[in-house]
Amino acid sequence: LGGPKAALSRPCRMMLLVNPQSGKGEALTLYNNHIQRMLNEAGVPHTLVITEHQNHARELVREADLSQWDALVIMSGDGLLFEVINGLLEREDWEDAIRTPLGILPGGSGNALAASIHHYSRSSPVSSEELLLSCGFLLCKGLVSRMDLVSVQLSSGPRLFSFLSLAWGFVADVDIESEKYRHVGAARFTVGTLVRLASLRVYRGRLAYLPSTPSRSPHKAPRGPPDSLLPPLDQQLPGDWVLVQEEDFVLMLAMYHSHLAEDLLAAPGAAPDDGVIHLFYLFLAMEKGEHLGTICQHLVYVKVRALRLDVLPKDHHAGRRGGGVRAAAGRVRWVLSGLDYNPPSCNIWVMF
Ligand code: ADP
C-alpha cells in the first residue's frame, strides 16, 4: 500500500478465520488448495478457525486473548471482516484491540477490500483465484498499513463501524436482494443489478454532507473512537454542511476504498487512509409541465468527511419539511473491514 508501512514481527502468530459458507461455499477448498501451502512455505504459522454461524467471528474476537495473536486474518467476503472490526471495537480495551493487524483473503462473493488492496499495490487488475494468490503473497510479505474507519450512527440503534462503503437505494437493494443468487458467486451482483434495473425505484430522502476540509476538534462519543465531526443527531446541521436540494434518489453510495466489488473500480482515487469518503448520488430530475414524462438522471460525485441521510416516508411531501429528526421507511445496508487503526476522521449518520 502507499504511505508508511510497518512489518509484522516474525514469526507471526496468525489467527485465520475462514467462513465455509462465503461466496459459492468454496473458501475452505481454496484454503486447502492454495493458502495453507503458501503460508507454510513462507514460514507463517497460523491457526485455522472455521466460523460456524453468523456473528461467530464477532463473538470470538470480542472475547479472545489478543496477546496470543500478532494478526487476525479473515478468508471470506467483506462481511466477515465487518464482524471482526466491530467485535474488536466492542471490547473494553478497544483502543489497543483495534491496533491488532488485520488481513483479508478473498473467499466470498463481495471481495471489495481485497480488490482495493491489490489495486493499492499497483498490480494490474485480476479476479477470482488470481486475486486470492495476489492477496496471499501480500499477506506473506506482512506489511501493515493504516486504514480509515467510518463511524455509522443509526437513529434507531447503536453505533457501527464501517471500513468499506455505505449504500442506500439501488446498490443496497441489489446487495440484499441478490442473496438468493449466492450460488453463482460474484455474478450474483450482475444478476441482481439486471433484476433491479428492470423495476427501477425512486427512494426519497434528505442528504447532507460535510465537504472534505481540514478536521475539527472531536465531539465526545459514548464509547469507542470519538466522532470527530458529528454534532448530536437532534441538533441542526452546522453551517459548513451542504444540504442536497434533491429528495428523489436512485442511489446513494459512500465509499472509502477504490473497489465496490472485485470487478468494480468505483473510486479510482481512493486511498486507504486519506480520511475521505467518496460520495456518489444519483437523483431523478422529473421535469413538470411541458416536459412531463421526461426523466433525467444525474450522477454527482463529491469528496466528503461526513454525511447524514434522512430517509423519508413514501407519503412525504414538501409541506412537511423541517420536522427535525424522523424515523421512516427505507433500508440501509453497510459492509466493513480494516488493517490497522486510524483514528476515524470520517463519520456517517444514517437516520431511518
Ligand atoms: P460473502 O461475500 O460471500 O457474502 P461474507 O464474508 O460477507 O461473504 O459472509 C456473509 C456472512 O456469513 C457473514 O457476515 C457472516 O456473518 C456469515 N457467516 C459466517 N460463518 C457462517 C457460517 N458458518 N454459516 C452461515 N453464515 C456464516
Short mmCIF file of C-alpha atoms and ligand atoms in Angstrom, two decimals, residues 18-24 50-56 74 76-83 107-111 179 182 188-189 333 335, ligand 1:
data_model
loop_
_atom_site.label_atom_id
_atom_site.label_comp_id
_atom_site.label_asym_id
_atom_site.label_seq_id
_atom_site.Cartn_x
_atom_site.Cartn_y
_atom_site.Cartn_z
CA VAL A 18 -12.49 -18.97 7.32
CA ASN A 19 -16.22 -18.72 6.57
CA PRO A 20 -17.10 -22.02 4.82
CA GLN A 21 -20.41 -20.56 3.60
CA SER A 22 -18.99 -17.43 1.95
CA GLY A 23 -19.17 -16.98 -1.81
CA LYS A 24 -20.09 -20.21 -3.55
CA ILE A 50 -13.79 -22.19 10.81
CA THR A 51 -16.73 -19.91 11.56
CA GLU A 52 -19.88 -21.84 12.41
CA HIS A 53 -22.59 -19.23 12.30
CA GLN A 54 -23.31 -15.55 11.79
CA ASN A 55 -21.59 -13.38 14.43
CA HIS A 56 -19.28 -16.25 15.46
CA ILE A 74 -10.20 -13.48 7.50
CA SER A 76 -14.29 -14.79 3.33
CA GLY A 77 -16.11 -11.82 1.83
CA ASP A 78 -16.12 -8.33 3.32
CA GLY A 79 -18.94 -9.28 5.72
CA LEU A 80 -16.71 -11.34 7.98
CA LEU A 81 -14.19 -8.52 8.42
CA PHE A 82 -17.10 -6.26 9.37
CA GLU A 83 -17.79 -8.69 12.21
CA GLY A 107 -13.10 -16.08 -0.37
CA GLY A 108 -16.56 -14.55 -0.64
CA SER A 109 -18.78 -13.08 -3.29
CA GLY A 110 -18.10 -9.49 -2.22
CA ASN A 111 -14.31 -9.11 -2.09
CA GLU A 179 -28.51 -13.04 -1.56
CA ARG A 182 -25.41 -16.63 -3.83
CA ARG A 188 -24.92 -12.52 -8.18
CA PHE A 189 -24.41 -8.74 -8.31
CA ARG A 333 -27.05 -1.67 4.06
CA VAL A 335 -20.43 -3.54 4.94
P1 ADP B 1 -19.98 -13.09 1.00
O1 ADP B 1 -19.20 -12.03 0.31
O2 ADP B 1 -19.98 -14.36 0.22
O3 ADP B 1 -21.37 -12.64 1.41
P2 ADP B 1 -19.21 -12.71 3.74
O4 ADP B 1 -17.90 -12.78 4.39
O5 ADP B 1 -19.77 -11.36 3.56
O6 ADP B 1 -19.18 -13.45 2.34
O7 ADP B 1 -20.18 -13.64 4.59
C1 ADP B 1 -21.51 -13.39 4.78
C2 ADP B 1 -21.89 -13.66 6.23
O8 ADP B 1 -21.80 -15.04 6.56
C3 ADP B 1 -21.01 -13.02 7.27
O9 ADP B 1 -21.50 -11.75 7.59
C4 ADP B 1 -21.10 -13.94 8.47
O10 ADP B 1 -21.91 -13.38 9.48
C5 ADP B 1 -21.84 -15.15 7.97
N1 ADP B 1 -21.24 -16.43 8.39
C6 ADP B 1 -20.00 -16.69 8.86
N2 ADP B 1 -19.84 -18.03 9.09
C7 ADP B 1 -21.02 -18.61 8.75
C8 ADP B 1 -21.49 -19.96 8.75
N3 ADP B 1 -20.71 -20.98 9.14
N4 ADP B 1 -22.75 -20.17 8.30
C9 ADP B 1 -23.52 -19.17 7.89
N5 ADP B 1 -23.14 -17.87 7.86
C10 ADP B 1 -21.90 -17.58 8.28
#
